[in-house]
Coordinates of C-alpha atoms in Angstrom, one line a residue:
M285 CA 64.7 105.9 196.5
T286 CA 63.8 102.6 197.8
D287 CA 66.3 100.3 199.2
T288 CA 65.8 98.1 196.4
E289 CA 66.8 100.7 193.9
K290 CA 69.5 101.9 195.7
L291 CA 70.8 98.5 196.1
A292 CA 70.6 98.1 192.3
Y293 CA 72.7 101.3 191.5
L294 CA 75.2 100.2 194.0
T295 CA 75.3 96.7 192.3
E296 CA 75.6 98.5 188.8
I297 CA 78.6 100.8 190.1
I298 CA 80.3 97.7 191.7
N299 CA 79.9 95.6 188.2
L300 CA 81.1 98.8 185.8
A301 CA 84.2 98.8 188.4
A302 CA 85.1 95.4 188.0
I303 CA 84.9 95.2 184.4
Q304 CA 87.4 97.9 183.7
Q305 CA 90.1 95.6 185.5
L306 CA 89.6 92.9 182.9
P307 CA 92.3 92.6 180.5
K308 CA 91.7 94.4 177.1
A309 CA 90.1 91.9 174.6
T310 CA 91.5 91.3 171.3
E311 CA 90.9 93.4 168.3
H312 CA 91.4 92.0 164.7
F313 CA 92.2 94.2 161.9
V314 CA 92.2 93.2 158.1
S315 CA 91.9 95.1 154.7
D316 CA 91.5 94.7 151.1
L317 CA 89.4 91.4 150.9
H318 CA 88.6 92.3 147.3
G319 CA 86.2 89.3 147.1
E320 CA 88.4 86.6 148.1
Y321 CA 86.4 84.7 150.6
D322 CA 87.7 81.7 151.4
A323 CA 91.0 83.2 152.6
F324 CA 88.9 85.6 154.5
D325 CA 86.7 83.1 156.0
H326 CA 90.1 80.9 157.0
I327 CA 91.6 84.3 158.9
L328 CA 88.6 84.6 160.6
R329 CA 88.2 80.9 161.4
N330 CA 91.7 80.6 162.6
G331 CA 91.7 84.3 164.5
S332 CA 94.9 84.9 162.3
G333 CA 96.7 82.0 163.9
R334 CA 95.4 82.9 167.4
I335 CA 93.9 79.5 168.1
R336 CA 97.0 77.8 166.9
E337 CA 98.7 79.6 169.7
K338 CA 95.8 78.9 172.5
I339 CA 96.2 75.1 171.9
A340 CA 99.8 75.2 171.9
D341 CA 99.9 76.9 175.6
L342 CA 97.2 74.5 176.6
F343 CA 98.3 71.1 175.1
G344 CA 101.8 71.5 174.0
D345 CA 103.2 68.9 176.4
A346 CA 100.0 66.7 175.9
L347 CA 99.4 66.5 172.2
S348 CA 101.9 66.1 169.2
A349 CA 102.3 68.9 166.5
K350 CA 100.1 66.6 164.1
E351 CA 97.6 66.0 167.0
Q352 CA 97.6 70.1 167.6
T353 CA 96.9 70.6 164.2
E354 CA 94.2 68.2 164.0
L355 CA 92.6 70.1 166.9
C356 CA 92.9 73.4 165.1
F357 CA 90.9 72.4 161.8
L358 CA 88.5 70.8 163.9
I359 CA 87.4 74.0 165.4
Y360 CA 88.3 76.2 162.1
Y361 CA 86.1 73.8 159.9
P362 CA 83.8 71.6 162.2
E363 CA 80.8 70.9 159.7
E364 CA 83.3 69.3 157.7
L365 CA 85.5 67.4 160.1
L366 CA 83.1 66.3 162.5
Q367 CA 81.2 64.6 159.6
E368 CA 84.2 62.2 159.2
K369 CA 84.9 61.2 163.0
Q370 CA 84.2 57.8 164.0
L371 CA 84.8 58.0 167.7
D372 CA 84.4 55.5 170.7
D373 CA 82.7 57.0 173.9
H374 CA 85.9 57.7 175.6
A375 CA 87.4 59.4 172.7
W376 CA 84.1 61.8 172.0
Q377 CA 84.4 62.6 175.7
T378 CA 88.1 63.7 175.7
L379 CA 87.2 65.8 172.2
M380 CA 84.6 67.6 174.0
E381 CA 87.1 68.2 177.3
Q382 CA 89.5 69.6 175.2
L383 CA 87.0 71.8 173.3
V384 CA 85.8 73.0 176.7
T385 CA 89.6 73.3 178.0
V386 CA 89.9 75.6 174.9
A387 CA 86.5 77.8 175.3
R388 CA 87.5 78.5 178.9
Y389 CA 90.8 79.8 178.1
T390 CA 89.4 82.1 175.6
S391 CA 86.4 83.2 176.9
S392 CA 88.5 84.1 180.5
K393 CA 88.6 88.1 179.9
Y394 CA 85.3 88.3 179.3
T395 CA 82.5 88.8 181.8
R396 CA 80.0 86.0 182.7
S397 CA 77.3 87.8 181.4
K398 CA 79.0 88.6 177.9
V399 CA 80.0 84.8 178.0
R400 CA 76.2 83.8 178.4
K401 CA 75.0 86.2 175.6
A402 CA 77.3 84.3 173.0
L403 CA 76.4 81.1 174.2
P404 CA 74.1 79.1 171.5
P405 CA 70.6 78.9 173.2
A406 CA 70.0 74.8 172.7
F407 CA 73.1 74.2 175.0
A408 CA 73.4 77.7 176.8
Y409 CA 72.7 76.2 180.5
I410 CA 75.0 73.0 179.9
L411 CA 77.9 75.3 178.6
E412 CA 77.5 77.5 181.4
E413 CA 77.9 74.8 183.8
L414 CA 81.2 73.4 182.1
L415 CA 82.6 76.6 181.3
Y416 CA 82.8 77.3 185.3
Q417 CA 83.6 74.2 186.8
Y418 CA 85.8 75.1 189.5
D419 CA 85.1 71.7 191.5
A420 CA 85.2 69.6 188.9
D421 CA 87.6 67.2 190.7
F422 CA 85.3 67.1 194.0
N423 CA 81.8 67.6 194.7
K424 CA 81.1 67.7 190.9
E425 CA 83.1 65.1 188.9
A426 CA 80.2 62.6 188.4
Y427 CA 78.0 65.8 187.6
Y428 CA 79.8 67.0 184.7
N429 CA 80.7 63.2 183.4
A430 CA 76.8 62.8 183.5
I431 CA 76.5 65.3 181.2
F432 CA 79.4 64.4 178.8
E433 CA 77.7 60.6 178.8
Q434 CA 74.3 62.2 178.2
I435 CA 75.4 64.1 175.4
I436 CA 77.2 61.0 173.7
A437 CA 74.4 58.6 174.6
L438 CA 71.9 61.1 172.6
D439 CA 74.0 61.1 169.5
T440 CA 74.5 65.0 170.2
A441 CA 78.0 64.9 170.6
P442 CA 79.1 66.1 166.9
L443 CA 76.9 69.3 167.0
F444 CA 77.6 69.8 170.7
C445 CA 81.4 70.0 169.4
Q446 CA 80.6 72.1 166.7
E447 CA 78.9 74.7 168.6
L448 CA 81.8 74.8 171.0
A449 CA 84.0 75.0 167.6
F450 CA 81.9 78.2 166.8
L451 CA 82.1 79.3 170.2
I452 CA 85.6 79.3 170.6
Q453 CA 86.0 81.0 167.2
R454 CA 83.7 83.6 168.6
F455 CA 85.8 84.0 171.5
V456 CA 89.3 84.4 170.3
V457 CA 88.6 87.9 168.6
D458 CA 86.2 90.3 170.5
H459 CA 86.1 92.9 167.5
L460 CA 86.9 93.2 163.7
H461 CA 87.8 96.3 161.8
V462 CA 87.7 95.9 158.0
L463 CA 89.7 98.6 156.4
G464 CA 88.1 98.7 153.1
D465 CA 87.8 97.2 149.6
I466 CA 85.3 94.3 150.2
Y467 CA 84.6 94.4 146.8
D468 CA 86.2 93.9 143.0
R469 CA 88.9 91.7 141.9
G470 CA 87.9 88.6 143.9
P471 CA 84.8 86.3 142.9
A472 CA 82.6 86.4 146.2
P473 CA 82.4 89.8 148.3
D474 CA 78.8 89.0 148.5
K475 CA 79.8 86.3 150.6
I476 CA 81.8 88.5 152.8
M477 CA 79.1 90.6 153.1
D478 CA 76.9 87.9 154.3
R479 CA 79.5 86.5 156.7
L480 CA 80.4 90.0 158.3
M481 CA 76.8 90.3 158.6
T482 CA 77.1 87.7 161.1
L483 CA 79.8 89.1 163.2
P484 CA 78.5 90.5 166.7
S485 CA 81.1 93.4 166.8
L486 CA 82.9 95.0 163.8
D487 CA 83.4 98.4 162.3
I488 CA 84.3 98.9 158.6
Q489 CA 86.3 101.9 157.1
L490 CA 85.0 102.1 153.4
G491 CA 87.6 101.7 150.5
N492 CA 87.6 103.4 147.0
H493 CA 86.4 100.0 145.5
D494 CA 83.4 99.6 148.3
I495 CA 82.4 103.6 147.3
L496 CA 81.7 102.0 143.8
W497 CA 79.4 99.8 144.6
I498 CA 77.5 102.0 147.1
G499 CA 77.5 104.9 144.3
S500 CA 76.3 102.7 142.1
Y501 CA 73.2 101.8 144.4
C502 CA 72.9 105.6 145.0
G503 CA 72.2 106.3 141.3
S504 CA 75.7 107.5 140.4
L505 CA 76.0 106.4 136.4
P506 CA 79.7 106.6 136.1
C507 CA 79.9 104.4 139.3
L508 CA 78.0 101.9 137.9
A509 CA 79.6 101.7 134.6
N510 CA 83.3 101.3 136.3
V511 CA 81.6 98.3 138.1
L512 CA 80.7 96.5 135.2
R513 CA 83.9 97.1 133.5
I514 CA 85.7 95.9 136.3
A515 CA 83.8 92.8 136.8
A516 CA 84.1 92.2 133.1
R517 CA 88.0 93.0 133.2
Y518 CA 88.2 90.4 136.4
G519 CA 85.8 87.7 134.8
N520 CA 83.5 88.4 137.7
L521 CA 80.1 88.6 135.9
T522 CA 78.6 85.8 137.6
L523 CA 78.6 87.8 141.0
L524 CA 76.2 90.2 139.4
Q525 CA 74.1 87.4 137.8
E526 CA 73.9 85.2 140.2
G527 CA 75.0 86.6 143.5
Y528 CA 72.5 90.0 143.0
G529 CA 70.3 88.6 140.4
I530 CA 71.4 91.3 137.7
D531 CA 70.3 90.1 133.9
L532 CA 73.2 90.9 131.6
S533 CA 71.4 89.9 128.6
A534 CA 70.7 93.4 127.2
A535 CA 74.2 94.7 128.0
I536 CA 75.6 91.6 126.3
A537 CA 73.6 91.9 123.4
F538 CA 74.0 95.6 122.9
S539 CA 77.9 94.6 123.0
R540 CA 77.6 91.9 120.6
K541 CA 76.2 94.1 118.1
H542 CA 78.8 97.1 118.7
Y543 CA 82.0 95.5 119.3
S544 CA 84.4 92.9 118.0
E545 CA 87.4 91.1 118.7
N546 CA 89.7 92.8 121.1
P547 CA 92.4 90.6 122.6
A548 CA 93.4 93.4 124.9
F549 CA 89.9 93.6 126.9
Y550 CA 90.1 89.4 127.5
P551 CA 89.6 89.4 131.3
R552 CA 92.5 88.5 133.5
D553 CA 92.7 84.9 134.8
A554 CA 89.7 84.3 136.9
V555 CA 89.4 82.2 140.1
D556 CA 86.6 80.0 138.4
A557 CA 87.3 78.6 134.7
L558 CA 85.3 80.5 132.0
S559 CA 83.6 79.0 129.3
R560 CA 85.2 80.2 125.9
E561 CA 81.5 82.0 125.1
Q562 CA 81.9 83.6 129.0
K563 CA 85.4 84.8 127.9
Q564 CA 83.8 86.5 124.9
D565 CA 81.2 88.1 126.4
A566 CA 83.3 89.5 129.2
M567 CA 85.5 91.0 126.8
L568 CA 82.8 92.7 124.4
L569 CA 81.2 93.9 127.8
Q570 CA 84.5 95.5 129.2
Q571 CA 85.0 97.5 125.9
A572 CA 81.5 98.7 125.9
F573 CA 81.6 99.6 129.3
T574 CA 85.1 101.3 129.3
I575 CA 83.5 103.7 126.5
I576 CA 80.1 104.0 128.3
Q577 CA 82.3 105.5 131.4
F578 CA 84.2 107.8 129.9
K579 CA 81.0 109.4 128.2
L580 CA 79.4 109.4 131.8
E581 CA 82.0 110.7 133.8
A582 CA 82.6 113.5 131.2
A583 CA 79.0 114.6 132.4
V584 CA 80.0 114.7 136.1
I585 CA 83.2 116.5 135.3
Q586 CA 81.4 119.1 133.0
R587 CA 78.8 119.8 135.4
H588 CA 81.2 120.2 138.4
P589 CA 84.2 122.7 137.3
E590 CA 85.2 122.8 140.9
F591 CA 86.5 119.0 140.7
N592 CA 89.6 120.2 138.5
M593 CA 89.0 117.1 136.3
H594 CA 88.6 118.5 132.9
D595 CA 92.1 117.0 131.8
R596 CA 90.1 113.7 132.2
L597 CA 88.1 114.6 129.2
L598 CA 90.0 112.9 126.5
L599 CA 87.7 111.3 123.9
H600 CA 87.3 114.8 121.8
L601 CA 91.2 114.5 121.7
I602 CA 91.1 111.6 119.2
D603 CA 91.9 112.2 115.8
A604 CA 88.9 111.8 113.3
N605 CA 90.5 108.5 111.6
R606 CA 90.8 107.0 115.2
R607 CA 94.6 106.1 115.2
T608 CA 96.0 108.9 117.4
I609 CA 95.2 111.2 120.4
H610 CA 96.7 114.6 120.9
M611 CA 97.1 115.5 124.5
D612 CA 100.5 117.1 125.7
E613 CA 101.7 115.1 122.2
D614 CA 100.4 112.9 119.6
Y615 CA 100.2 109.4 120.7
P616 CA 99.6 106.6 118.5
L617 CA 96.1 104.7 119.7
I618 CA 96.2 100.8 120.8
N619 CA 93.2 98.3 121.4
A620 CA 91.0 101.1 120.0
C621 CA 87.2 100.4 120.4
F622 CA 85.5 104.1 119.7
Q623 CA 82.6 102.4 117.9
T624 CA 80.0 104.5 119.6
V625 CA 82.1 107.6 120.0
D626 CA 80.5 110.4 117.6
S627 CA 83.6 112.8 116.7
K628 CA 81.1 115.9 116.9
E629 CA 79.7 114.9 120.1
P630 CA 82.0 112.5 121.6
Y631 CA 80.6 112.3 124.9
R632 CA 76.7 111.9 124.1
L633 CA 75.5 108.6 125.1
T634 CA 73.7 106.6 122.1
T635 CA 69.9 105.3 122.4
D636 CA 71.1 102.0 122.8
E637 CA 74.2 102.9 125.7
E638 CA 71.4 105.3 127.4
A639 CA 68.9 102.2 127.7
V640 CA 71.6 99.5 128.6
I641 CA 73.0 101.5 131.7
N642 CA 69.6 102.9 132.7
D643 CA 67.9 99.2 133.0
L644 CA 71.2 98.0 134.9
M645 CA 70.3 101.1 137.6
M646 CA 66.7 99.9 137.8
Q647 CA 68.2 96.3 138.1
F648 CA 70.6 97.3 140.8
H649 CA 67.8 99.4 142.9
A650 CA 65.5 96.1 142.6
S651 CA 68.2 93.7 144.0
L652 CA 66.9 92.5 147.4
R653 CA 70.4 91.1 148.4
L654 CA 72.3 94.1 146.8
K655 CA 70.5 96.8 148.9
Q656 CA 70.7 94.5 151.9
H657 CA 74.4 94.5 151.5
L658 CA 75.0 98.0 150.7
H659 CA 72.8 99.5 153.4
F660 CA 74.8 97.6 155.9
L661 CA 78.1 98.3 154.5
A662 CA 77.0 102.1 154.5
E663 CA 75.6 101.9 157.8
K664 CA 78.6 100.3 159.4
G665 CA 81.3 102.3 156.9
T666 CA 82.8 105.0 157.5
L667 CA 85.7 106.9 156.1
F668 CA 87.8 107.0 159.3
H669 CA 87.4 105.6 162.6
L670 CA 88.8 106.4 166.1
S671 CA 89.7 103.4 168.1
N672 CA 91.6 103.0 171.3
G673 CA 93.7 105.7 170.6
N674 CA 94.7 104.5 167.0
L675 CA 93.3 106.4 163.6
L676 CA 92.3 103.9 161.0
F677 CA 91.1 104.8 157.3
H678 CA 91.8 102.9 153.8
G679 CA 94.0 105.1 151.9
C680 CA 95.3 109.0 152.8
I681 CA 94.7 112.1 154.3
P682 CA 95.7 114.4 151.2
C683 CA 98.6 116.3 152.2
Q684 CA 100.8 119.2 150.6
E685 CA 104.6 118.3 150.3
N686 CA 105.3 120.5 153.2
G687 CA 103.0 118.2 155.2
A688 CA 100.1 120.8 155.6
F689 CA 96.5 119.2 154.5
L690 CA 95.5 119.9 150.9
P691 CA 92.2 122.1 150.7
F692 CA 89.8 121.7 148.3
T693 CA 86.9 123.8 147.8
F694 CA 83.0 122.7 147.0
G695 CA 80.3 124.7 146.8
E696 CA 80.9 128.0 148.6
K697 CA 83.2 126.0 151.4
S698 CA 86.7 124.8 152.0
Y699 CA 87.6 121.5 153.4
Q700 CA 91.0 119.4 154.5
G701 CA 91.8 116.9 156.9
K702 CA 89.3 115.5 158.9
E703 CA 86.6 118.3 157.7
L704 CA 87.2 116.9 154.3
L705 CA 86.3 113.3 155.4
L706 CA 83.4 114.3 157.3
F707 CA 82.1 116.1 154.2
F708 CA 82.3 113.2 152.1
Q709 CA 80.7 111.0 154.6
K710 CA 77.8 113.7 154.6
C711 CA 77.5 113.3 151.0
M712 CA 77.2 109.6 151.3
T713 CA 74.5 109.6 153.8
Q714 CA 72.6 112.3 151.8
S715 CA 72.8 110.3 148.5
L716 CA 71.9 107.2 150.2
A717 CA 68.7 108.5 151.6
A718 CA 67.8 109.6 147.9
P719 CA 69.2 107.0 145.7
H720 CA 66.8 107.8 142.6
I721 CA 68.4 111.2 142.3
Q722 CA 71.4 110.9 139.7
D723 CA 72.9 114.1 139.1
D724 CA 72.7 116.0 142.2
L725 CA 76.2 117.2 144.3
A726 CA 76.1 114.2 146.9
T727 CA 75.6 111.5 144.3
D728 CA 78.5 112.9 142.2
M729 CA 80.9 113.5 145.5
I730 CA 80.6 109.4 145.8
W731 CA 81.8 109.0 142.0
Y732 CA 84.8 111.6 143.1
L733 CA 85.6 109.6 146.2
W734 CA 86.5 106.8 143.4
C735 CA 89.1 109.0 141.4
G736 CA 89.2 112.6 142.5
E737 CA 92.4 114.2 143.5
G738 CA 90.8 115.2 146.8
S739 CA 89.5 112.0 147.8
S740 CA 90.9 110.1 151.0
L741 CA 90.2 106.6 149.1
F742 CA 92.0 107.4 145.9
G743 CA 95.3 109.6 147.1
K744 CA 96.8 110.3 143.5
K745 CA 96.4 113.4 141.1
A746 CA 94.1 111.7 138.4
M747 CA 93.5 108.0 137.2
K748 CA 95.0 107.0 133.8
T749 CA 92.1 104.5 132.9
F750 CA 92.3 105.9 129.4
E751 CA 95.9 105.9 129.0
R752 CA 96.4 102.2 130.5
Y753 CA 94.0 100.8 127.9
F754 CA 94.8 102.6 124.6
I755 CA 98.2 104.3 124.9
A756 CA 101.3 102.0 124.9
D757 CA 103.9 104.5 126.5
P758 CA 104.0 103.2 129.9
A759 CA 105.2 106.9 130.9
T760 CA 101.6 108.1 130.3
H761 CA 100.0 105.4 132.7
Q762 CA 101.7 106.7 135.7
E763 CA 99.4 108.0 138.4
Q764 CA 101.4 110.5 140.5
K765 CA 100.8 109.6 144.3
N766 CA 99.6 112.3 147.1
A767 CA 102.5 113.6 149.1
Y768 CA 100.9 111.5 152.1
Y769 CA 102.4 108.4 150.8
T770 CA 105.9 109.8 151.2
L771 CA 105.5 111.7 154.3
R772 CA 103.7 109.0 156.1
E773 CA 107.5 107.2 156.6
E774 CA 108.1 110.1 158.9
E775 CA 107.0 109.9 162.6
N776 CA 106.4 113.6 163.2
F777 CA 104.3 113.9 160.3
C778 CA 102.3 110.9 161.8
C779 CA 102.1 112.2 165.5
Q780 CA 101.2 115.5 163.9
L781 CA 98.3 113.8 161.7
L782 CA 97.1 111.7 165.2
E783 CA 96.6 114.9 166.9
A784 CA 94.8 116.6 164.0
F785 CA 92.0 113.7 164.8
G786 CA 92.4 114.6 168.6
L787 CA 94.5 111.5 169.5
A788 CA 97.7 111.0 171.3
A789 CA 101.2 111.0 169.3
T790 CA 101.3 107.9 171.0
G791 CA 98.8 105.8 169.1
H792 CA 99.3 104.3 165.5
I793 CA 97.7 105.1 162.3
I794 CA 96.5 101.9 160.2
N795 CA 96.0 101.9 156.6
G796 CA 95.2 99.6 153.9
H797 CA 94.5 100.6 150.1
T798 CA 98.4 100.3 148.9
P799 CA 99.8 96.7 148.6
V800 CA 103.1 96.2 150.5
K801 CA 105.8 94.8 148.1
V802 CA 107.5 92.2 150.2
R803 CA 108.9 90.9 147.6
K804 CA 111.2 94.1 147.0
G805 CA 112.0 94.7 150.7
E806 CA 109.2 97.1 151.6
T807 CA 108.0 96.8 155.0
P808 CA 104.4 97.5 156.3
I809 CA 105.9 99.1 159.5
K810 CA 106.4 102.7 158.5
A811 CA 107.6 105.8 160.9
N812 CA 109.5 103.9 163.6
G813 CA 106.1 101.8 164.0
R814 CA 103.6 104.8 164.5
L815 CA 102.2 103.8 161.1
L816 CA 101.2 100.2 160.0
V817 CA 99.9 99.5 156.4
I818 CA 97.7 95.9 156.6
D819 CA 97.4 95.6 152.8
G820 CA 99.7 92.8 151.7
G821 CA 98.2 91.1 148.8
L822 CA 95.0 89.1 150.0
S823 CA 93.6 89.5 146.5
R824 CA 95.5 87.2 144.4
S825 CA 96.0 89.4 141.4
Y826 CA 98.5 91.2 143.6
Q827 CA 100.1 88.2 145.0
S828 CA 102.7 88.1 142.2
V829 CA 104.1 91.6 143.3
T830 CA 103.7 91.3 146.9
G831 CA 105.2 88.0 147.5
I832 CA 102.9 87.2 150.1
A833 CA 99.2 86.9 150.8
G834 CA 98.2 89.8 152.8
Y835 CA 99.0 91.2 156.3
T836 CA 96.2 91.0 159.3
L837 CA 96.8 92.7 162.7
L838 CA 95.9 91.8 166.1
A839 CA 95.8 93.9 169.2
N840 CA 95.0 92.4 172.3
S841 CA 96.1 93.3 176.3
F842 CA 99.8 92.1 175.3
G843 CA 100.4 94.7 172.6
M844 CA 100.1 94.6 168.8
T845 CA 101.3 91.8 166.4
L846 CA 101.4 91.6 162.4
A847 CA 100.9 88.4 161.1
A848 CA 101.8 87.6 157.3
H849 CA 99.9 85.2 155.4
Q850 CA 100.7 82.6 153.1
S851 CA 98.7 81.9 149.6
F852 CA 95.6 80.2 150.1
T853 CA 94.2 78.1 147.3
N854 CA 90.5 77.1 148.4
R855 CA 88.9 75.6 151.4
Q856 CA 88.6 72.4 150.2
K857 CA 92.5 72.0 149.8
A858 CA 92.9 73.5 153.1
I859 CA 90.9 71.1 154.8
E860 CA 92.1 67.9 153.2
E861 CA 95.8 68.8 153.5
R862 CA 95.5 70.7 156.8
I863 CA 96.9 73.6 155.3
D864 CA 96.8 76.8 157.7
I865 CA 97.8 80.4 156.3
V866 CA 99.8 82.3 159.1
S867 CA 103.6 82.0 158.1
Q868 CA 104.9 84.5 160.5
K869 CA 104.1 87.1 163.1
R870 CA 105.8 90.1 163.9
L871 CA 105.5 91.8 167.4
V872 CA 105.2 95.7 166.5
V873 CA 103.9 96.6 170.0
R874 CA 104.9 95.1 173.2
Q875 CA 103.4 96.6 176.4
S876 CA 105.3 96.8 179.8
E877 CA 102.2 96.2 181.5
R878 CA 99.0 94.3 180.3
I879 CA 96.4 96.9 179.1
L880 CA 93.3 96.7 180.7
V881 CA 89.4 97.5 179.6
A882 CA 89.4 100.7 181.9
Q883 CA 92.5 102.0 179.2
T884 CA 90.2 101.4 176.2
D885 CA 87.4 103.3 174.7
I886 CA 84.8 100.9 176.3
G887 CA 86.4 101.4 179.6
A888 CA 86.1 105.4 179.4
Q889 CA 82.4 105.0 178.4
L890 CA 81.7 102.5 181.5
Q891 CA 83.3 104.9 183.8
K892 CA 80.9 107.5 182.6
E893 CA 78.0 105.6 183.3
S894 CA 79.7 104.9 186.5
T895 CA 80.3 108.3 187.2
D896 CA 76.6 109.1 186.2
L897 CA 74.9 106.5 188.4
L898 CA 77.2 108.0 191.3
T899 CA 75.8 111.3 190.7
K900 CA 72.1 110.2 190.5
L901 CA 72.6 108.1 193.4
K902 CA 73.9 111.2 195.7
Q903 CA 71.3 113.6 194.5
Q904 CA 68.6 111.0 195.6
H905 CA 70.3 110.7 199.0
H906 CA 70.5 114.8 199.2
Q907 CA 67.0 114.7 198.1
T908 CA 65.8 112.3 201.2

């Protein structure tokens, strides 16, 4: 080994040791986005309130509350607000100096190398000089002033300020965890996917609604029917038509031919106003794909008796006059739309139904934007994730009432707990590799993840879609939750669950999936703080029940903080009226000593790299 090579090893070992002594970077946890792009985008831009806190720390004595808010929103929305600015040279320099101060503060826990990689190429050299101006008041004062003066003279101040604002957004949160349900209900999950694909560091724990879309692309016809039904139910057909280029004309023509006025199937209030024709088509399509869904699901249930879902085969229980259904007893049918159900072969698709669903499947495979989004979702998405001693997953771990994991047998092997989730993950990977195969176990298992008793994403005994549509008695609509949702209130159970996944009992379990009904007094903090639920209703369709507009979680070197959010109308109103959406924060975990990188997963990785380098260095020394 040459002296140069030895010095390189030593330098890297020193660097790795130094990095481990930096404060832990901030993690941001969000869940159940459900297509609410504007609200999600705002939460990313304001760092769940972190930017406002940083500005208060820096300028609390120098700027009024109104001035602080103005600076906040300029950082959140520089594209719009900088266009309004008509400033003189002095004001532009003051603004740039303020933004540089915030950028320096938010980047202070990162290495210079990491900061350098985040800098916009056009201003990288200038920004690096400004962010590390240790002697601005002495030797280089004129130097820094000259930088600002030239930026202004060259009419580049608005662009420079915009890049600084984006840089601050990037620095305030280092890593994003998305705990599932990006898709369905809200109008713009495609925009959320576009945004996620720009982020430098994130992971995704898949939700039950995400798995529907992945299943649809992977060839699962019942998943696809569910996607169409839900899109029609929430008036989001534009997402398919314009967002992903799916031509629904054949499906609309089919539904107009076979279905008629049925008020129960009109879409729920959509975010964007729908025309009378759009509402009418959504009403007809929802009927059509509800029936197609039941038929396609029956085929999966019948070829997989191990799914134990034969109680979900209901079409053959409808009497000949279509007025009642016999389950445990006779129930009158409401909102009936069984025109295409043959009483002799109730689960057989008609020729037209088969043509419609196959056409849509071909279009799903042909949509390049959809393919890009779903491959990214599958690449970044897992059913659970271990991060810095915490266990993240969307819904539940299926359990028995005594706290033991609930076992499920597929093929000839039984799975439970962590192994069950790994099996589901393997099936998803296999199905994604061969998306044109529609009836293999791997693809059918993705649909099972949507609604099967053993699914960690569903977490209930059975999905009562049929009953909610067609039976008036609300007792039949009840979906029995898995015992997990009772057990998760107990600290001992949560500690045992953490240990089952190889984590210390001092960690935390972080879930989404079940909206926290704050209005009814429910708390997101369970099991003496050992488990946190961060689905508080970002989706507008839930907010009348939850009473808030979602929770997010921040974890930094000082501890963990829950942020409860106010309802968010839209981007334009937020900008015009300077409406932020964090209503209150609640400290969940306070660290007695600040957490360092050395105590994180990254720190463990850096220590391993350092040890390996030191070992190689010693080996080379002995050889010479």
